[in-house]
Short mmCIF file of C-alpha atoms in Angstrom, two decimals:
data_model
loop_
_atom_site.label_atom_id
_atom_site.label_comp_id
_atom_site.label_asym_id
_atom_site.label_seq_id
_atom_site.Cartn_x
_atom_site.Cartn_y
_atom_site.Cartn_z
CA UNK A 153 45.15 182.48 124.47
CA UNK A 154 44.60 178.75 124.23
CA UNK A 155 44.06 176.66 121.13
CA UNK A 156 41.19 174.21 120.94
CA UNK A 157 40.79 172.03 117.92
CA UNK A 158 37.50 170.24 117.57
CA UNK A 159 36.92 167.44 115.07
CA UNK A 160 38.91 169.21 112.44
CA UNK A 161 39.11 167.73 108.93
CA UNK A 162 40.51 169.03 105.67
CA UNK A 163 40.33 167.48 102.23
CA UNK A 164 42.54 168.01 99.21
CA UNK A 165 40.42 166.70 96.40
CA UNK A 166 39.42 163.25 97.50
CA UNK A 167 42.32 162.81 99.88
CA UNK A 168 41.80 163.63 103.52
CA UNK A 169 44.88 165.49 104.71
CA UNK A 170 43.49 165.98 108.20
CA UNK A 171 40.92 163.53 109.44
CA UNK A 172 38.76 164.45 112.43
CA UNK A 173 41.40 165.51 114.90
CA UNK A 174 40.80 167.15 118.26
CA UNK A 175 43.27 168.50 120.78
CA UNK A 176 43.99 171.42 123.02
CA UNK A 177 47.01 173.55 123.85
CA UNK A 178 47.08 175.85 126.85
CA UNK A 179 49.18 178.97 127.47
CA UNK A 180 52.50 178.03 129.07
CA UNK A 181 52.57 174.77 127.16
CA UNK A 182 54.75 173.64 124.27
CA UNK A 183 53.07 171.06 122.09
CA UNK A 184 55.26 168.92 119.84
CA UNK A 185 53.65 167.87 116.61
CA UNK A 186 55.19 164.68 115.29
CA UNK A 187 54.45 162.61 112.25
CA UNK A 188 55.91 161.31 109.02
CA UNK A 189 55.97 163.56 105.95
CA UNK A 190 52.50 164.11 104.60
CA UNK A 191 50.79 163.18 107.83
CA UNK A 192 48.88 166.46 107.98
CA UNK A 193 51.05 168.45 110.39
CA UNK A 194 51.61 171.42 108.10
CA UNK A 195 48.00 171.45 106.93
CA UNK A 196 46.80 171.65 110.54
CA UNK A 197 49.25 174.44 111.26
CA UNK A 198 48.18 176.34 108.15
CA UNK A 199 44.60 176.18 109.33
CA UNK A 200 45.52 177.45 112.80
CA UNK A 201 47.38 180.40 111.30
CA UNK A 202 44.56 181.28 108.93
CA UNK A 203 46.40 180.58 105.66
CA UNK A 204 44.03 177.77 104.79
CA UNK A 205 40.34 177.89 105.55
CA UNK A 206 38.88 175.21 107.79
CA UNK A 207 37.41 172.07 106.36
CA UNK A 208 34.95 170.45 108.71
CA UNK A 209 35.13 170.99 112.45
CA UNK A 210 36.35 174.08 114.21
CA UNK A 211 39.36 175.83 115.74
CA UNK A 212 38.79 177.96 118.81
CA UNK A 213 41.40 180.50 119.80
CA UNK A 214 40.84 181.91 123.27
CA UNK A 215 37.40 180.35 123.19
CA UNK A 216 36.28 182.04 119.97
CA UNK A 217 35.81 180.26 116.64
CA UNK A 218 38.13 181.33 113.84
CA UNK A 219 35.72 180.14 111.15
CA UNK A 220 35.36 182.99 108.68
CA UNK A 221 37.08 185.35 111.12
CA UNK A 222 40.68 184.26 110.68
CA UNK A 223 41.81 187.79 109.73
CA UNK A 224 40.97 189.01 113.24
CA UNK A 225 43.14 186.40 114.87
CA UNK A 226 46.25 186.72 112.70
CA UNK A 227 47.55 189.51 114.92
CA UNK A 228 47.77 187.13 117.87
CA UNK A 229 49.70 184.45 116.00
CA UNK A 230 53.35 184.24 115.09
CA UNK A 231 54.12 181.76 112.34
CA UNK A 232 57.29 180.21 110.98
CA UNK A 233 56.27 178.27 107.84
CA UNK A 234 57.96 175.13 106.62
CA UNK A 235 61.19 175.81 104.64
CA UNK A 236 61.25 179.33 106.09
CA UNK A 237 60.42 181.42 102.99
CA UNK A 238 61.85 184.96 103.11
CA UNK A 239 62.31 187.94 100.83
CA UNK A 240 65.91 187.33 99.86
CA UNK A 241 66.47 190.81 98.38
CA UNK A 242 65.54 192.62 101.58
CA UNK A 243 67.84 193.70 104.38
CA UNK A 244 67.27 191.96 107.71
CA UNK A 245 66.34 195.18 109.52
CA UNK A 246 64.04 196.37 106.73
CA UNK A 247 62.31 193.02 106.63
CA UNK A 248 61.66 192.95 110.38
CA UNK A 249 60.36 196.51 110.24
CA UNK A 250 58.07 195.54 107.37
CA UNK A 251 56.72 192.56 109.32
CA UNK A 252 56.17 194.67 112.45
CA UNK A 253 54.32 197.30 110.41
CA UNK A 254 52.12 194.64 108.80
CA UNK A 255 51.21 193.32 112.24
CA UNK A 256 49.85 196.78 113.02
CA UNK A 257 52.54 197.92 115.45
CA UNK A 258 52.92 201.63 116.11
CA UNK A 259 55.86 203.39 114.52
CA UNK A 260 57.57 204.32 117.76
CA UNK A 261 57.32 200.75 119.05
CA UNK A 262 58.71 199.20 115.92
CA UNK A 263 62.27 200.48 116.29
CA UNK A 264 62.58 199.31 119.86
CA UNK A 265 61.01 195.93 119.18
CA UNK A 266 63.15 195.27 116.09
CA UNK A 267 66.29 196.04 118.08
CA UNK A 268 65.10 193.70 120.81
CA UNK A 269 64.42 190.84 118.41
CA UNK A 270 67.77 191.34 116.69
CA UNK A 271 69.44 190.95 120.09
CA UNK A 272 67.33 187.97 121.21
CA UNK A 273 67.90 186.08 117.97
CA UNK A 274 71.59 186.96 117.77
CA UNK A 275 71.27 188.80 114.46
CA UNK A 276 73.35 191.80 115.38
CA UNK A 277 76.40 191.07 113.18
CA UNK A 278 74.20 190.42 110.12
CA UNK A 279 71.43 192.95 110.55
CA UNK A 280 72.40 195.15 107.57
CA UNK A 281 72.96 192.30 105.16
CA UNK A 282 70.45 191.18 102.60
CA UNK A 283 68.66 188.03 103.73
CA UNK A 284 69.86 186.26 100.57
CA UNK A 285 73.47 186.67 101.72
CA UNK A 286 72.86 184.96 105.06
CA UNK A 287 73.69 181.36 105.94
CA UNK A 288 70.87 178.95 106.57
CA UNK A 289 71.21 179.25 110.34
CA UNK A 290 70.91 183.02 110.25
CA UNK A 291 67.97 182.83 107.90
CA UNK A 292 66.26 180.55 110.38
CA UNK A 293 66.85 183.14 113.08
CA UNK A 294 65.33 185.82 110.86
CA UNK A 295 62.33 183.48 110.42
CA UNK A 296 61.98 183.15 114.15
CA UNK A 297 62.47 186.87 114.70
CA UNK A 298 59.68 187.76 112.27
CA UNK A 299 57.38 185.25 113.93
CA UNK A 300 57.93 186.79 117.35
CA UNK A 301 58.21 190.43 116.33
CA UNK A 302 54.75 191.46 117.49
CA UNK A 303 54.94 189.48 120.74
CA UNK A 304 52.09 187.12 119.78
CA UNK A 305 50.25 184.99 122.29
CA UNK A 306 50.37 181.97 120.02
CA UNK A 307 53.46 180.71 118.24
CA UNK A 308 53.22 178.14 115.46
CA UNK A 309 56.61 176.87 114.33
CA UNK A 310 56.88 174.42 111.46
CA UNK A 311 60.22 172.66 111.85
CA UNK A 312 62.04 175.51 113.58
CA UNK A 313 65.47 173.93 113.86
CA UNK A 314 66.06 172.55 110.37
CA UNK A 315 69.38 173.67 108.94
CA UNK A 316 70.86 174.79 112.22
CA UNK A 317 74.13 173.49 113.62
CA UNK A 318 74.09 171.69 117.00
CA UNK A 319 75.06 174.83 118.96
CA UNK A 320 72.35 176.87 117.34
CA UNK A 321 69.83 174.10 117.91
CA UNK A 322 70.56 174.20 121.63
CA UNK A 323 70.12 177.97 121.68
CA UNK A 324 66.88 177.94 119.73
CA UNK A 325 65.47 175.17 121.91
CA UNK A 326 66.31 177.19 124.99
CA UNK A 327 64.56 180.16 123.42
CA UNK A 328 61.46 178.11 122.64
CA UNK A 329 61.35 176.70 126.17
CA UNK A 330 61.60 180.18 127.54
CA UNK A 331 58.84 181.46 125.27
CA UNK A 332 56.72 178.45 126.14
CA UNK A 333 56.50 179.55 129.74
CA UNK A 334 53.97 182.26 128.96
CA UNK A 335 52.89 181.63 125.39
CA UNK A 336 51.02 178.88 123.62
CA UNK A 337 53.50 177.12 121.38
CA UNK A 338 52.87 174.48 118.71
CA UNK A 339 55.93 173.16 116.94
CA UNK A 340 56.42 170.39 114.45
CA UNK A 341 59.60 168.46 113.92
CA UNK A 342 61.12 165.25 112.62
CA UNK A 343 63.86 165.28 115.22
CA UNK A 344 62.66 163.13 118.09
CA UNK A 345 65.16 164.14 120.77
CA UNK A 346 64.08 167.70 120.06
CA UNK A 347 60.55 166.95 121.17
CA UNK A 348 61.79 165.55 124.45
CA UNK A 349 64.07 168.55 124.95
CA UNK A 350 61.53 171.26 124.21
CA UNK A 351 57.98 169.99 124.47
CA UNK A 352 55.68 169.51 127.41
CA UNK A 353 53.37 167.30 125.41
CA UNK A 354 53.66 165.22 122.27
CA UNK A 355 51.06 164.65 119.62
CA UNK A 356 51.81 162.01 117.03
CA UNK A 357 49.76 162.22 113.87
CA UNK A 358 49.64 159.73 111.01
CA UNK A 359 47.58 159.83 107.82
CA UNK A 360 45.63 162.75 109.20
CA UNK A 361 44.65 161.03 112.44
CA UNK A 362 46.02 161.46 115.97
CA UNK A 363 47.64 158.21 117.04
CA UNK A 364 49.21 159.32 120.33
CA UNK A 365 48.82 162.26 122.68
CA UNK A 366 50.62 162.74 125.98
CA UNK A 367 53.89 163.56 127.72
CA UNK A 368 57.02 161.75 126.60
CA UNK A 369 57.00 159.67 129.80
CA UNK A 370 53.38 158.82 129.35
CA UNK A 371 53.92 157.59 125.83
CA UNK A 372 56.87 155.54 126.99
CA UNK A 373 54.87 153.93 129.73
CA UNK A 374 52.09 153.03 127.33
CA UNK A 375 54.48 151.66 124.78
CA UNK A 376 56.94 150.06 127.18
CA UNK A 377 54.86 146.96 127.93
CA UNK A 378 57.67 144.56 128.70
CA UNK A 379 60.72 145.33 130.76
CA UNK A 380 63.99 144.64 128.96
CA UNK A 381 67.22 144.34 131.00
CA UNK A 382 70.78 144.25 129.76
CA UNK A 383 72.66 141.93 132.06
CA UNK A 384 76.33 141.03 132.41
CA UNK A 385 77.19 138.19 134.77
CA UNK A 386 80.75 137.12 135.49
CA UNK A 387 82.27 134.00 137.10
CA UNK A 388 79.94 131.47 135.40
CA UNK A 389 79.53 129.54 132.16
CA UNK A 390 77.31 131.24 129.65
CA UNK A 391 75.15 128.15 129.04
CA UNK A 392 74.49 127.59 132.69
CA UNK A 393 73.60 131.23 133.32
CA UNK A 394 71.24 131.10 130.35
CA UNK A 395 69.53 128.02 131.75
CA UNK A 396 69.13 129.50 135.21
CA UNK A 397 67.85 132.83 133.91
CA UNK A 398 65.21 131.04 131.84
CA UNK A 399 64.01 129.27 134.98
CA UNK A 400 63.03 132.55 136.70
CA UNK A 401 59.24 132.72 136.66
CA UNK A 402 58.90 136.34 135.60
CA UNK A 403 61.28 135.99 132.69
CA UNK A 404 59.76 135.66 129.21
CA UNK A 405 62.83 135.53 126.99
CA UNK A 406 66.59 135.40 127.40
CA UNK A 407 68.98 136.18 124.62
CA UNK A 408 72.73 135.69 124.65
CA UNK A 409 74.18 138.87 123.20
CA UNK A 410 77.90 138.27 123.62
CA UNK A 411 79.15 134.85 124.66
CA UNK A 412 82.72 135.82 125.48
CA UNK A 413 81.61 138.57 127.81
CA UNK A 414 78.53 136.84 129.23
CA UNK A 415 76.13 139.54 128.18
CA UNK A 416 72.43 138.81 128.05
CA UNK A 417 69.19 140.56 127.25
CA UNK A 418 66.38 139.52 129.56
CA UNK A 419 62.82 140.31 128.64
CA UNK A 420 60.26 140.02 131.42
CA UNK A 421 56.60 139.04 131.21
CA UNK A 422 54.25 141.99 130.73
CA UNK A 423 53.80 143.88 133.96
CA UNK A 424 56.57 142.10 135.89
CA UNK A 425 60.12 143.05 136.80
CA UNK A 426 62.92 140.50 137.12
CA UNK A 427 65.66 142.66 138.63
CA UNK A 428 65.28 141.28 142.15
CA UNK A 429 65.16 137.65 140.98
CA UNK A 430 68.27 138.06 138.85
CA UNK A 431 70.12 139.56 141.78
CA UNK A 432 69.05 136.77 144.15
CA UNK A 433 70.04 134.17 141.58
CA UNK A 434 73.54 135.60 141.32
CA UNK A 435 73.92 135.72 145.09
CA UNK A 436 72.83 132.05 145.39
CA UNK A 437 75.21 130.89 142.69
CA UNK A 438 78.07 133.08 143.77
CA UNK A 439 78.18 134.90 140.37
CA UNK A 440 79.13 138.51 140.05
CA UNK A 441 76.45 140.73 138.57
CA UNK A 442 78.52 143.47 136.95
CA UNK A 443 75.82 145.12 134.82
CA UNK A 444 72.06 145.43 135.12
CA UNK A 445 70.74 148.12 132.79
CA UNK A 446 67.03 148.67 132.14
CA UNK A 447 66.52 149.40 128.45
CA UNK A 448 64.26 152.38 127.93
CA UNK A 449 61.83 152.30 125.08
CA UNK A 450 63.08 154.99 122.81
CA UNK A 451 60.80 157.60 121.35
CA UNK A 452 61.99 156.50 117.91
CA UNK A 453 60.53 153.04 118.50
CA UNK A 454 57.22 154.45 119.67
CA UNK A 455 57.12 156.68 116.63
CA UNK A 456 57.90 153.79 114.28
CA UNK A 457 55.35 151.53 115.90
CA UNK A 458 52.60 154.08 115.65
CA UNK A 459 53.23 155.35 112.16
CA UNK A 460 54.46 152.37 110.17
CA UNK A 461 51.25 150.35 110.23
CA UNK B 244 44.56 201.47 104.24
CA UNK B 245 47.69 201.71 106.31
CA UNK B 246 48.46 198.08 105.57
CA UNK B 247 47.93 198.57 101.82
CA UNK B 248 50.38 201.47 101.97
CA UNK B 249 52.93 199.38 103.91
CA UNK B 250 52.83 196.68 101.22
CA UNK B 251 52.94 199.20 98.37
CA UNK B 252 55.92 200.95 99.92
CA UNK B 253 57.84 197.71 100.28
CA UNK B 254 57.13 196.71 96.66
CA UNK B 255 58.10 200.13 95.37
CA UNK B 256 61.34 199.92 97.35
CA UNK B 257 62.12 196.55 95.81
CA UNK B 258 61.51 197.93 92.28
CA UNK B 259 64.26 200.43 92.94
CA UNK B 260 66.52 197.97 94.81
CA UNK B 261 66.37 195.50 91.97
CA UNK B 262 67.07 198.14 89.28
CA UNK B 263 63.81 197.22 87.48
CA UNK B 264 62.52 200.71 88.21
CA UNK B 265 65.60 202.44 86.73
CA UNK B 266 65.69 200.29 83.63
CA UNK B 267 62.03 200.81 82.89
CA UNK B 268 62.20 204.54 83.61
CA UNK B 269 65.12 204.94 81.23
CA UNK B 270 63.42 202.89 78.54
CA UNK B 271 60.16 204.75 78.91
CA UNK B 272 61.72 208.19 78.89
CA UNK B 273 64.12 207.19 76.11
CA UNK B 274 61.45 205.92 73.77
CA UNK B 275 58.94 208.63 74.40
CA UNK B 276 61.52 211.39 74.37
CA UNK B 277 63.09 210.12 71.13
CA UNK B 278 59.83 209.98 69.21
CA UNK B 279 58.38 213.13 70.75
CA UNK B 280 61.32 215.41 70.12
CA UNK B 281 63.79 213.86 67.70
CA UNK B 282 62.44 211.43 65.21
CA UNK B 283 59.67 211.01 62.64
CA UNK B 284 56.65 213.20 63.07
CA UNK B 285 58.04 214.87 66.15
CA UNK B 286 56.90 218.17 67.61
CA UNK B 287 59.18 220.29 65.42
CA UNK B 288 58.05 218.41 62.34
CA UNK B 289 54.36 218.91 62.99
CA UNK B 290 54.94 222.39 64.29
CA UNK B 291 52.14 222.20 66.80
CA UNK B 292 52.39 222.85 70.56
CA UNK B 293 50.67 219.57 71.31
CA UNK B 294 51.78 216.44 73.10
CA UNK B 295 49.67 214.14 70.92
CA UNK B 296 52.85 212.44 69.65
CA UNK B 297 53.99 211.72 73.18
CA UNK B 298 50.63 210.35 74.15
CA UNK B 299 50.48 207.96 71.24
CA UNK B 300 54.02 206.71 71.91
CA UNK B 301 53.37 206.31 75.63
CA UNK B 302 50.18 204.51 74.71
CA UNK B 303 52.37 201.73 73.32
CA UNK B 304 55.32 201.86 75.73
CA UNK B 305 53.05 201.65 78.77
CA UNK B 306 51.32 198.68 77.19
CA UNK B 307 54.63 196.78 77.42
CA UNK B 308 55.72 198.56 80.61
CA UNK B 309 52.79 197.36 82.72
CA UNK B 310 53.16 193.57 82.37
CA UNK B 311 56.90 193.89 83.01
CA UNK B 312 56.09 195.57 86.29
CA UNK B 313 53.36 193.20 87.38
CA UNK B 314 54.80 189.85 86.28
CA UNK B 315 56.72 189.17 89.48
CA UNK B 316 54.31 190.74 91.98
CA UNK B 317 52.38 187.61 92.91
CA UNK B 318 54.05 184.87 90.81
CA UNK B 319 57.33 185.22 92.72
CA UNK B 320 55.64 185.21 96.11
CA UNK B 321 53.79 182.06 95.19
CA UNK B 322 56.89 180.38 93.86
CA UNK B 323 59.11 181.14 96.85
CA UNK B 324 56.36 180.49 99.38
CA UNK B 325 56.57 183.97 100.89
CA UNK B 326 52.92 184.43 100.07
CA UNK B 327 52.14 182.13 102.99
CA UNK B 328 54.20 184.30 105.30
CA UNK B 329 52.58 187.46 103.99
CA UNK B 330 48.99 186.19 104.23
CA UNK B 331 49.44 184.91 107.78
CA UNK B 332 50.36 188.40 108.93
CA UNK B 333 47.51 190.66 109.98
CA UNK B 334 46.55 191.37 106.37
CA UNK B 335 43.69 190.27 104.14
CA UNK B 336 44.02 188.86 100.62
CA UNK B 337 42.46 192.06 99.33
CA UNK B 338 44.99 194.31 101.05
CA UNK B 339 47.81 192.34 99.46
CA UNK B 340 46.30 192.69 95.96
CA UNK B 341 45.58 196.39 96.39
CA UNK B 342 49.02 197.05 97.85
CA UNK B 343 50.75 195.36 94.93
CA UNK B 344 48.54 197.16 92.43
CA UNK B 345 49.31 200.49 94.06
CA UNK B 346 53.07 199.93 93.93
CA UNK B 347 53.09 199.31 90.17
CA UNK B 348 50.69 202.17 89.59
CA UNK B 349 52.85 204.57 91.63
CA UNK B 350 55.89 203.63 89.57
CA UNK B 351 54.00 204.49 86.38
CA UNK B 352 52.93 207.79 87.92
CA UNK B 353 56.57 208.49 88.76
CA UNK B 354 57.50 207.74 85.14
CA UNK B 355 54.80 210.13 83.93
CA UNK B 356 55.96 212.83 86.34
CA UNK B 357 59.41 212.64 84.79
CA UNK B 358 57.86 213.84 81.52
CA UNK B 359 56.82 217.12 83.17
CA UNK B 360 59.76 218.86 81.47
CA UNK B 361 58.10 218.07 78.10
CA UNK B 362 55.06 220.08 79.17
CA UNK B 363 57.16 222.91 80.57
CA UNK B 364 59.33 223.11 77.42
CA UNK B 365 56.28 223.07 75.23
CA UNK B 366 54.56 225.82 77.20
CA UNK B 367 57.65 227.98 76.69
CA UNK B 368 57.88 227.51 72.94
CA UNK B 369 54.20 227.69 72.15
CA UNK B 370 50.64 228.01 73.37
CA UNK B 371 49.50 224.75 74.87
CA UNK B 372 45.99 223.53 75.49
CA UNK B 373 46.23 222.73 79.22
CA UNK B 374 42.95 220.82 79.31
CA UNK B 375 44.01 218.54 76.49
CA UNK B 376 47.35 217.78 78.13
CA UNK B 377 45.83 217.08 81.56
CA UNK B 378 43.28 214.79 79.94
CA UNK B 379 46.04 213.02 78.04
CA UNK B 380 47.87 212.29 81.25
CA UNK B 381 44.66 211.10 82.91
CA UNK B 382 44.12 208.80 79.94
CA UNK B 383 47.62 207.35 80.24
CA UNK B 384 47.19 206.83 83.99
CA UNK B 385 43.87 205.04 83.51
CA UNK B 386 45.26 202.95 80.67
CA UNK B 387 48.24 201.88 82.83
CA UNK B 388 45.99 201.09 85.78
CA UNK B 389 43.88 198.86 83.54
CA UNK B 390 46.91 196.96 82.20
CA UNK B 391 48.46 196.68 85.68
CA UNK B 392 45.22 195.20 86.93
CA UNK B 393 45.23 192.70 84.06
CA UNK B 394 48.91 191.96 84.68
CA UNK B 395 48.33 191.41 88.35
CA UNK B 396 45.68 188.83 87.52
CA UNK B 397 48.06 187.07 85.13
CA UNK B 398 50.69 187.05 87.86
CA UNK B 399 48.22 185.60 90.36
CA UNK B 400 47.44 182.49 88.37
CA UNK B 401 50.97 181.24 87.71
CA UNK B 402 54.27 180.81 89.55
CA UNK B 403 56.29 181.56 86.40
CA UNK B 404 57.08 185.19 85.72
CA UNK B 405 57.60 184.73 81.98
CA UNK B 406 54.20 183.09 81.70
CA UNK B 407 52.68 185.95 83.69
CA UNK B 408 54.30 188.50 81.38
CA UNK B 409 53.19 186.80 78.16
CA UNK B 410 49.71 186.11 79.45
CA UNK B 411 49.27 189.74 80.47
CA UNK B 412 50.43 190.86 77.03
CA UNK B 413 48.08 188.45 75.33
CA UNK B 414 45.05 189.57 77.29
CA UNK B 415 46.16 193.18 76.90
CA UNK B 416 46.53 192.79 73.15
CA UNK B 417 42.82 192.08 72.83
CA UNK B 418 41.92 195.34 74.51
CA UNK B 419 44.75 197.21 72.84
CA UNK B 420 44.06 196.38 69.16
CA UNK B 421 42.29 193.10 68.50
CA UNK B 422 38.81 194.22 69.65
CA UNK B 423 39.18 197.34 67.55
CA UNK B 424 40.20 195.41 64.43
CA UNK B 425 37.41 192.89 64.91
CA UNK B 426 34.91 195.67 65.33
CA UNK B 427 35.66 196.71 61.77
CA UNK B 428 34.80 193.24 60.52
CA UNK B 429 31.34 193.15 62.04
CA UNK B 430 28.26 195.25 61.65
CA UNK B 431 25.47 196.23 63.99
CA UNK B 432 25.48 195.24 67.64
CA UNK B 433 28.61 193.04 67.43
CA UNK B 434 30.62 195.87 66.02
CA UNK B 435 29.34 198.32 68.59
CA UNK B 436 30.08 195.98 71.49
CA UNK B 437 33.60 195.22 70.28
CA UNK B 438 34.46 198.83 69.72
CA UNK B 439 33.13 199.63 73.18
CA UNK B 440 35.47 196.96 74.59
CA UNK B 441 38.51 198.41 72.87
CA UNK B 442 40.74 200.51 75.08
CA UNK B 443 41.85 202.54 72.04
CA UNK B 444 38.51 204.21 71.56
CA UNK B 445 38.14 205.15 75.20
CA UNK B 446 41.73 206.36 75.45
CA UNK B 447 41.36 208.51 72.34
CA UNK B 448 38.13 209.96 73.54
CA UNK B 449 39.78 211.02 76.82
CA UNK B 450 42.98 212.30 75.26
CA UNK B 451 40.98 214.50 72.89
CA UNK B 452 40.20 216.48 76.05
CA UNK B 453 36.86 215.15 77.21
CA UNK B 454 36.66 212.94 80.27
CA UNK B 455 33.36 211.21 79.76
CA UNK B 456 31.74 209.21 82.55
CA UNK B 457 31.38 206.27 80.13
CA UNK B 458 35.14 206.13 79.71
CA UNK B 459 35.68 206.33 83.46
CA UNK B 460 33.21 203.50 84.03
CA UNK B 461 34.97 201.46 81.33
CA UNK B 462 38.44 201.83 82.87
CA UNK B 463 37.04 201.44 86.38
CA UNK B 464 35.39 198.16 85.39
CA UNK B 465 38.56 196.69 83.92
CA UNK B 466 40.57 197.70 86.99
CA UNK B 467 37.94 196.37 89.36
CA UNK B 468 37.49 193.05 87.52
CA UNK B 469 41.26 192.51 87.35
CA UNK B 470 41.72 193.15 91.04
CA UNK B 471 38.69 191.07 91.95
CA UNK B 472 39.93 188.10 89.92
CA UNK B 473 43.43 188.42 91.42
CA UNK B 474 41.97 188.31 94.92
CA UNK B 475 39.83 185.38 93.93
CA UNK B 476 42.78 183.37 92.65
CA UNK B 477 44.65 184.05 95.92
CA UNK B 478 41.64 182.85 97.91
CA UNK B 479 41.41 179.80 95.65
CA UNK B 480 44.28 178.14 97.59
CA UNK B 481 41.48 176.83 99.81
CA UNK B 482 39.68 174.99 97.06
CA UNK B 483 42.23 172.74 95.43
#
């Protein structure tokens, strides 16, 4: 079941939380939803899951509009809300059985499925405890388990890894990747490396509008613009090397980072690379080029650029 | 219907898990038992094989009992955010409201069932009027349903349980006595209208042993309006 969002808007009072956004997610794809707090991520997710009604525009699930019909679609969606609210006075097993029953599962299936989810989410040692007694990491697993209990075709996860320790994060990411192979997954997060690790596509949203949409590499290429190289050249005086580097035609800017170690940062003109020229220069002058590292534009920088203005 | 029952069962379970059910059952049975059998104008004092005393005590205890049961039903879900989780399952707003209503109502029915020994004892020591007793119980059930419905609405418009409790009592108080008192201060149509709105008059008319369709419509309307408004205030999340 794919998700199509068409010109969707939602207002809270006079404020537009979501402003005319359109995108698509296909089965077998994990979409990462990025954006600063209050950008409209959660609002969009709440509309997909049927908690909030649509403003303007439309959401199509499997080609059919959810407008006014959201109750029919809830069965196909698994949802982990922000902050992972749970009934703290219920036992893990009871809670999962309750969720399965609400999703309309048959009684004989419920037992099997609950056992399966307990195993998948690593809840076995805690399954008879009350949810309120669990640590944050285990609660998060319960949240994921209840979202997946009815084997939904669409998974909407609002910040699925908050509160987990690094080991758990790796596990959960692996789980999401695995699920993403056959399901349609939308997840939101603040953790940028997480998007790269788990998502096929990234959507950056700011003030209710989509500001970037594409794979991580794609975004990098768009944002990269100018090549930046970290260079270390030995056997020469820093000033002279600076002068010579500046003479190269494709070089835009040279910065001396560390004088004692002869480290430089070389920024090329847009669309050009200076690696070959730097190498030839060193060969001519008899210098030793001991480091030449291309500096990748980090996702953090892209994110900051797109959302700070 | 299956979904409503699933929700009701879960709520009923949590009444018992959290001891609320036991405390309220003990209070209810304690109060009604004390005044029915031991104190004041009790059964031995009046010397009649009638449960009128019990009905008039329960009339008051259930009035306080109902808001205590309903205050957390929706307020807590809204406060902790679990309402979002619940409503994104394959359930409708209406099923949630009906399920919660049913759970509180079932607990009241359980409390009333525990008073069955009163009836049995009475039937042994004297000749009882079965019709009157059955009608009395029907009256108590309808009265509780009406206050639960009001309480559920109070719980649906706030995230604070204490506010929900006090609000439910305040609204309930109008139906319980204020309309009746006011009716005495007016004449003509105003008086008639107010006394029609008072739960007391309808409850007394039922517990005298006559279940009139007017009384049924009256209780049915309060229950329906309460549930309808609760559902409406859940749906209102879309309009802020």
